[in-house]
Amino acid sequence: MPILMDSERISRSLTRIAHEIVERNRGVGDLALVGVRTRGVPIARRLAASLREITGVEVATGALDITLYRDDLMKTAVGPQPIVRRTEIPFSIDDRHIVLVDDVLYTGRTIRAALDALIDFGRPKTIQLVVLVDRGHRELPIKADYVGKNVPTSRRETIHVRLAEIDGRDDVTLDQAEGERA
Amino acid sequence: MSDNAARLRGKDLLGIADLTPSEISLILDTAEAMKEVSARPIKKVPALRGKTVINLFYEPSTRTRTSFEVAEKRLSADTLNIAIATSSVVKGETLIDTALNLEAMSPDLIVMRHASSGSCHLLARTCRAGIVNAGDGMHEHPTQGLLDAFTIRERKGRLQGLKVAIVGDMLHSRVFRSNVYLLAKMGAEVWACGPPTLMPAGIEQMGVHATTSVEEAVKDADAVMMLRIQLERMEGGFFPSLREYFQVFGMTPERVRLAKPDAIIMHPGPMNRGVEIASEVADGPASVILDQVANGVAVRMAVLYLLAGGGDDETAA
């Protein structure tokens, strides 16, 4: 399982993305970060810390669970339901620039669901997308505004993102899919 | 990711007796996420879009039926309410025939309340649709048990090791049965109190401490749950008078003071003020009676979501 990004590489990428966010938005006024559960949330918090270092401003940060908006939720008659977790957006998103944060961009279906979920909370001025890894194979017309690393993959491979806050260590690996998954 | 998916075994929720502790925890955890949906400006998620849920109520109900209907609508399901007074049941149709006719319209879930214990089990065996028991006779009312547990857990952070006193009519109460099964499975210590005429036979086998002394039941309790005196079922002369009942078993401010200082007071509704509970207690600072109603919607959303099935354990990135 080749390591695509180690701890240092992840941290450099996020610092670079934080600078890009400041540059594109000409500062961080009216900006808020929303991480997509599970691993988008710690990435969003790390970006908020970088933005604080760069600008001295504390950027509001939330967590979005998109389970109830998935397009594959009711595909089969009986089966295990994905676990629903809490969405925590303790600020108004109206007229703000929302930076949506996720770990891996693949088919684009998670982001489609996240956009629907976000719009139920209000009417942001813009929504921009940060992903740590873009692995291609889009099924919907969605593209990221800020990318940590582009990784060409085959559909049979899987990308594993591990983050210290959840997994105890930081790295991104490329693995051969076990069986018919992913 | 398999650690990200979980399920209830089976297509129905018939009673707490059939659930494992991990299934109960799954429902309560899911309800926590569902509760947040009700706090949003747009209180609706598309999870059950295109699913049909029939609410089939053979007994009058305002709170439970409304609560289920709100839960269904917040999940975007299409809902139908069948009130028995206006249905063909008054023309003599049997439960099974009604169910088969409804089934022919392919609903995904049927929520049923019925005066006969076990009627939901009968329906579950007949129908392909998932059945949710909204109260069957004197048997169980599982979503009430779940919302009570959710309310206790929300306030106390846990169920394990808590002392819960349940006071009132245990004989006729499906709420009592569901609560006892649930609290016992989750490791709470349950004290049941009421007149001996309103205690079910073999109550000790349910794993509760039974007593006729309210003071003993309430002493150092973390939660005190009052059960309704079901005035419509009281022809049997179970106790001399409502006034006397209040004197001996009614929850007064003096009795509440015997419980822990941070104890919560619960009641499944509808309340008989001045019979099982004094107004000062029902409206007092320790009362969580209206939280129970709010939590009922979240718990029912969780149950409907988990039973509606679907979604395999694939996580699309």
XYZ file of C-alpha atoms in Angstrom:
499
model
C 0.000 0.000 0.000
C 1.920 2.972 -1.337
C 1.844 6.100 0.829
C 0.687 9.049 -1.284
C 0.919 11.676 1.446
C 2.604 11.583 4.828
C 1.935 13.840 7.795
C 4.284 16.574 6.603
C 2.883 16.551 3.062
C -0.696 16.797 4.377
C 0.205 19.697 6.605
C 2.053 21.570 3.786
C -0.912 21.062 1.438
C -3.384 22.430 3.979
C -1.180 25.466 4.668
C -0.973 26.129 0.927
C -4.778 25.773 0.575
C -5.314 28.193 3.485
C -3.186 30.789 1.646
C -5.165 30.153 -1.564
C -8.451 30.661 0.319
C -7.226 34.011 1.666
C -5.959 35.055 -1.773
C -9.112 34.117 -3.681
C -11.497 35.664 -1.138
C -9.282 38.706 -0.477
C -9.274 37.955 3.246
C -11.583 35.901 5.402
C -14.437 38.348 6.032
C -17.848 36.617 5.624
C -16.064 33.269 5.348
C -17.074 30.039 7.130
C -15.750 26.478 6.919
C -18.037 23.438 6.859
C -16.481 19.981 7.078
C -18.297 16.949 5.688
C -18.455 14.143 8.254
C -16.397 12.194 9.092
C -12.921 13.232 7.935
C -13.836 16.582 6.416
C -14.405 17.890 9.950
C -10.841 17.665 11.331
C -9.497 18.942 7.991
C -11.796 21.988 8.288
C -10.558 22.593 11.851
C -6.925 22.428 10.705
C -7.683 24.914 7.929
C -9.331 27.209 10.490
C -6.147 27.047 12.598
C -4.000 27.921 9.556
C -6.322 30.794 8.633
C -6.026 32.110 12.188
C -2.218 32.049 11.911
C -2.251 33.815 8.556
C -4.917 36.456 9.229
C -5.401 36.509 13.001
C -9.116 35.987 12.443
C -11.125 33.086 13.926
C -13.172 31.603 11.069
C -16.486 29.959 12.032
C -16.348 26.182 11.517
C -19.192 23.645 11.327
C -19.791 19.945 10.666
C -22.244 18.555 8.135
C -23.631 15.001 8.088
C -24.977 14.220 4.623
C -26.389 10.738 5.310
C -30.043 11.781 5.093
C -29.371 13.375 1.672
C -27.609 10.404 0.032
C -28.979 9.293 -3.331
C -28.298 5.623 -2.587
C -30.122 5.648 0.759
C -33.188 3.637 -0.248
C -31.815 1.616 -3.154
C -32.527 -1.807 -1.687
C -35.606 -2.901 0.234
C -33.882 -4.076 3.381
C -30.318 -3.500 4.491
C -28.196 -1.747 7.036
C -28.744 1.999 7.103
C -25.697 4.223 7.269
C -25.396 5.724 10.735
C -26.702 9.282 10.960
C -24.579 11.695 12.945
C -25.226 15.208 14.132
C -24.926 18.219 11.894
C -23.494 21.183 13.807
C -23.611 24.528 12.034
C -23.863 27.001 14.938
C -23.901 30.111 12.705
C -26.000 31.533 9.895
C -24.729 30.651 6.421
C -26.859 33.373 4.776
C -24.795 35.730 2.583
C -21.538 34.104 3.634
C -18.813 32.509 1.551
C -18.964 28.855 2.587
C -15.900 26.676 2.130
C -17.011 23.055 2.072
C -14.282 20.601 3.125
C -14.019 16.868 2.418
C -11.221 14.326 2.397
C -11.611 12.587 -0.986
C -13.424 13.721 -4.153
C -14.465 10.706 -6.231
C -17.890 10.342 -7.922
C -19.067 13.745 -6.695
C -22.231 12.269 -5.147
C -21.268 13.127 -1.572
C -20.704 16.738 -2.586
C -24.043 16.820 -4.443
C -25.706 15.664 -1.200
C -23.686 18.189 0.828
C -24.807 21.038 -1.453
C -28.461 20.031 -0.983
C -28.002 19.766 2.780
C -26.206 23.111 3.008
C -28.896 24.941 1.051
C -31.493 23.759 3.602
C -29.632 25.911 6.143
C -29.851 29.142 4.159
C -28.598 30.968 1.085
C -24.815 31.381 1.070
C -23.217 33.956 -1.232
C -20.884 31.320 -2.666
C -19.919 27.723 -1.921
C -16.331 26.690 -2.603
C -14.909 23.187 -2.286
C -11.690 21.975 -0.649
C -10.582 18.342 -0.935
C -7.413 16.744 0.345
C -7.335 14.219 -2.532
C -9.026 14.315 -5.941
C -8.997 10.792 -7.404
C -11.080 11.445 -10.565
C -13.978 9.320 -11.918
C -16.617 12.029 -11.520
C -20.232 10.992 -12.180
C -21.631 14.508 -11.713
C -20.537 17.938 -12.976
C -18.668 18.892 -9.789
C -15.118 20.159 -9.396
C -12.993 21.243 -6.456
C -11.711 24.813 -6.047
C -8.761 23.782 -3.864
C -7.034 20.372 -4.105
C -4.343 18.954 -1.801
C -3.212 16.342 -4.312
C -4.531 14.997 -7.604
C -4.194 11.208 -7.748
C -4.995 9.280 -10.947
C -6.623 6.012 -9.838
C -8.459 3.051 -11.269
C -11.953 2.335 -9.972
C -10.682 -0.906 -8.443
C -8.346 0.969 -6.126
C -9.354 2.707 -2.906
C -7.918 5.776 -1.242
C -7.579 5.711 2.553
C -7.207 9.022 4.347
C -6.152 8.726 7.990
C -6.096 11.708 10.318
C -4.581 11.880 13.776
C -7.814 13.201 15.348
C -9.721 10.059 14.279
C -7.197 7.396 13.304
C -4.251 8.227 15.552
C -1.918 9.092 12.657
C -1.788 11.137 9.469
C -1.376 9.558 6.029
C -3.041 8.922 2.673
C -2.590 5.502 1.065
C -3.635 3.841 -2.187
C -4.919 0.292 -1.710
C -6.164 -2.438 -4.014
C -9.889 -2.908 -3.407
C -10.844 -6.007 -1.472
C -13.440 -7.909 -3.516
C -16.225 -5.897 -5.082
C -16.191 -2.912 -2.713
C -15.771 0.781 -3.499
C -17.341 0.776 5.434
C -19.049 -1.739 7.638
C -18.300 0.182 10.860
C -20.309 3.021 9.417
C -23.523 1.055 8.907
C -25.790 -0.609 11.397
C -29.198 -2.135 11.354
C -32.146 -3.372 13.265
C -32.717 -7.077 12.703
C -36.128 -7.538 11.135
C -38.524 -5.232 9.321
C -40.764 -4.336 12.279
C -40.675 -2.633 15.657
C -43.198 -4.606 17.686
C -41.831 -4.258 21.201
C -38.794 -3.455 23.303
C -38.722 -7.108 24.419
C -37.368 -8.058 20.942
C -34.554 -5.479 20.905
C -30.939 -5.986 21.967
C -29.122 -3.310 23.992
C -27.047 -2.425 20.914
C -30.185 -1.952 18.817
C -31.613 0.316 21.533
C -28.385 2.344 21.581
C -28.456 2.598 17.781
C -32.001 4.033 17.861
C -31.127 6.506 20.648
C -27.916 7.631 18.895
C -29.764 8.092 15.605
C -32.470 10.076 17.415
C -29.801 12.499 18.625
C -28.913 13.342 15.029
C -32.618 13.532 14.134
C -33.282 15.998 16.928
C -31.018 18.535 15.230
C -33.195 18.409 12.069
C -36.148 19.792 14.070
C -34.029 22.804 15.087
C -33.264 23.867 11.498
C -34.988 26.664 9.590
C -36.075 24.033 7.054
C -37.179 21.103 9.217
C -37.118 18.485 6.499
C -34.624 16.025 5.031
C -35.153 13.890 1.906
C -34.250 10.537 3.509
C -37.658 8.823 3.025
C -38.594 10.542 -0.248
C -40.961 8.329 -2.224
C -41.749 6.061 0.736
C -45.348 5.645 1.826
C -46.258 5.350 5.493
C -49.792 4.518 6.643
C -50.892 5.532 10.133
C -53.601 3.085 11.113
C -55.147 4.078 14.423
C -57.866 1.881 15.915
C -57.788 3.838 19.171
C -58.033 7.571 19.718
C -54.657 9.279 19.945
C -53.595 12.875 19.513
C -50.046 12.976 20.757
C -48.708 9.739 19.323
C -50.443 10.038 15.948
C -49.397 13.662 15.496
C -45.863 12.830 16.609
C -45.564 10.021 14.039
C -47.035 12.231 11.331
C -44.598 15.072 12.062
C -41.710 12.561 12.079
C -42.809 11.100 8.724
C -43.165 14.537 7.141
C -39.753 15.709 8.408
C -38.261 12.680 6.634
C -40.212 13.501 3.415
C -42.320 10.320 3.459
C -45.844 10.376 2.014
C -48.254 9.798 4.865
C -51.832 8.578 5.022
C -53.922 8.677 8.150
C -56.666 6.164 8.563
C -59.007 7.081 11.369
C -61.180 4.152 12.216
C -64.411 6.108 12.698
C -64.448 6.923 8.975
C -63.110 3.607 7.665
C -64.685 0.361 6.512
C -63.927 -1.186 9.923
C -67.239 0.273 11.053
C -68.752 -1.793 8.216
C -67.380 -4.974 9.793
C -64.070 -5.577 7.988
C -61.530 -7.716 9.910
C -58.038 -6.463 10.789
C -56.398 -8.915 8.372
C -58.675 -7.878 5.497
C -58.010 -4.207 6.173
C -54.279 -4.939 6.256
C -54.326 -6.938 3.007
C -56.220 -4.163 1.258
C -53.757 -1.562 2.482
C -50.868 -3.835 1.496
C -52.227 -3.966 -2.063
C -51.417 -0.246 -2.289
C -47.775 -1.111 -1.434
C -46.989 1.025 1.583
C -43.450 0.732 2.958
C -44.373 1.067 6.623
C -47.586 0.786 8.617
C -47.780 2.464 12.021
C -50.581 0.862 14.003
C -52.350 1.400 17.298
C -54.925 -1.186 18.326
C -56.848 -2.065 21.488
C -55.859 -5.764 21.308
C -52.479 -6.928 22.627
C -50.555 -8.776 19.916
C -52.447 -7.244 16.979
C -49.228 -5.751 15.608
C -47.574 -9.186 15.613
C -50.503 -10.526 13.600
C -50.141 -7.688 11.120
C -46.364 -8.184 10.898
C -46.833 -11.833 9.919
C -49.410 -10.919 7.260
C -47.769 -7.872 5.674
C -44.599 -7.332 3.694
C -44.565 -3.729 4.864
C -42.678 -2.979 8.075
C -44.957 -2.617 11.090
C -44.360 -0.064 13.838
C -46.300 -0.685 17.037
C -47.794 2.590 18.266
C -49.433 0.846 21.215
C -51.181 -2.535 21.254
C -53.672 -3.082 24.059
C -51.967 -3.648 27.390
C -48.837 -5.077 25.767
C -46.222 -2.549 24.562
C -45.734 0.994 23.317
C -42.105 0.766 22.198
C -41.607 4.277 20.806
C -42.825 5.725 24.136
C -40.293 3.582 26.003
C -37.568 4.766 23.616
C -38.451 8.443 23.926
C -38.533 8.175 27.721
C -35.093 6.551 27.701
C -33.843 9.206 25.267
C -35.100 11.955 27.602
C -33.431 10.387 30.648
C -30.167 9.841 28.753
C -30.229 13.412 27.451
C -30.512 14.784 31.003
C -28.373 12.261 32.878
C -25.872 11.274 30.196
C -26.513 7.567 30.729
C -29.082 4.943 31.753
C -26.764 2.423 33.412
C -27.010 2.479 37.199
C -29.753 5.116 37.494
C -32.677 4.660 39.863
C -35.964 5.174 38.026
C -39.260 5.161 39.952
C -42.435 4.395 37.999
C -45.634 5.217 39.881
C -49.208 4.525 38.853
C -51.366 2.037 36.975
C -48.964 -0.696 35.880
C -51.630 -3.261 35.118
C -53.219 -1.528 32.139
C -50.089 0.294 31.011
C -48.227 -0.633 27.833
C -45.958 2.347 28.580
C -44.951 0.623 31.840
C -44.082 -2.636 30.106
C -41.987 -0.999 27.374
C -40.179 1.171 29.906
C -39.401 -1.711 32.244
C -38.030 -3.912 29.439
C -35.923 -1.074 28.108
C -34.547 0.248 31.400
C -33.739 -3.264 32.619
C -31.877 -4.077 29.383
C -29.858 -0.854 29.684
C -28.876 -1.521 33.292
C -31.098 0.938 35.182
C -32.634 0.043 38.548
C -36.431 0.249 38.251
C -38.785 0.729 41.195
C -42.477 0.187 40.460
C -45.112 1.559 42.788
C -48.888 1.596 42.861
C -51.921 -0.018 44.488
C -51.613 -3.831 44.572
C -54.776 -4.039 42.458
C -52.973 -2.202 39.650
C -49.801 -4.336 39.692
C -49.545 -7.058 37.066
C -49.137 -10.620 38.363
C -45.494 -11.753 38.441
C -44.155 -8.202 38.404
C -40.970 -9.281 40.211
C -40.095 -11.518 37.265
C -39.871 -8.389 35.105
C -36.729 -7.434 37.030
C -38.200 -4.547 39.024
C -38.476 -3.730 42.718
C -42.218 -3.581 43.441
C -43.531 -1.595 46.402
C -46.730 0.048 47.588
C -44.818 2.843 49.315
C -44.284 5.903 47.101
C -41.742 7.206 49.577
C -39.613 4.073 49.207
C -39.871 4.144 45.394
C -39.048 7.837 45.033
C -36.234 7.986 47.627
C -32.975 9.041 45.915
C -34.439 8.412 42.470
C -32.756 9.996 39.419
C -36.005 10.003 37.466
C -39.632 9.731 38.568
C -42.111 8.641 35.949
C -45.827 8.944 36.584
C -48.273 6.689 34.767
C -51.754 7.832 33.888
C -54.708 6.528 35.831
C -56.744 5.301 32.878
C -60.134 6.596 33.935
C -61.791 4.727 31.038
C -60.525 1.405 32.429
C -61.485 2.014 36.052
C -64.954 0.412 36.196
C -63.348 -2.486 38.108
C -63.097 -0.551 41.381
C -59.326 -0.834 41.674
C -59.179 1.799 44.395
C -61.793 3.650 46.478
C -61.664 7.126 44.905
C -59.462 9.406 42.793
C -59.110 11.667 45.803
C -57.804 8.860 47.917
C -55.480 7.759 45.113
C -53.914 11.224 45.040
C -53.491 11.155 48.841
C -51.605 7.858 48.762
C -49.806 7.826 45.396
C -50.075 11.321 43.877
C -46.778 13.071 43.097
C -46.687 16.095 45.374
C -43.827 18.584 45.883
C -43.164 16.957 49.304
C -42.680 13.526 47.714
C -40.499 14.937 44.912
C -38.143 16.272 47.616
C -37.322 12.673 48.585
C -35.738 12.088 45.176
C -32.249 13.294 44.241
C -32.016 17.117 44.058
C -31.483 16.962 40.276
C -34.169 14.312 39.652
C -36.422 14.724 36.622
C -40.208 14.266 36.603
C -41.785 12.508 33.641
C -45.283 11.725 32.417
C -46.250 10.130 29.095
C -49.481 12.170 28.878
C -52.311 12.849 28.864
C -52.044 13.977 32.491
C -54.793 13.866 35.089
C -53.759 16.835 37.204
C -54.669 16.297 40.846
C -54.940 12.518 40.372
C -51.495 11.074 39.687
C -49.579 14.357 39.675
C -49.965 17.738 41.367
C -49.991 20.763 39.072
C -47.035 22.331 40.924
C -44.969 19.251 40.047
C -46.171 18.957 36.448
C -45.301 22.602 35.791
C -42.278 22.716 38.112
C -38.604 23.161 37.226
C -37.846 19.415 37.385
C -40.579 18.527 34.891
C -39.381 17.272 31.488
C -42.882 16.406 30.295
C -42.759 18.718 27.267
C -39.207 17.603 26.413
C -40.641 14.101 26.191
C -43.075 15.292 23.530
C -40.313 17.046 21.541
C -38.053 13.999 21.829
C -40.891 11.753 20.636
C -40.574 13.227 17.146
C -36.802 12.620 17.041
C -37.092 9.037 18.295
C -39.852 8.221 15.797
C -37.794 9.720 12.965
C -34.939 7.428 13.999
C -37.168 4.334 14.073
C -38.757 5.105 10.689
C -35.368 5.831 9.128
C -33.785 2.646 10.450
C -36.751 0.451 9.480
C -37.237 1.947 6.013
C -34.090 0.039 5.160
C -32.200 0.605 1.972
C -28.719 1.917 1.451
C -26.112 -0.819 1.410
C -22.935 -0.358 3.357
C -21.103 1.228 0.458
C -19.835 4.717 1.087
C -19.515 6.717 -2.098
C -16.710 9.219 -1.760
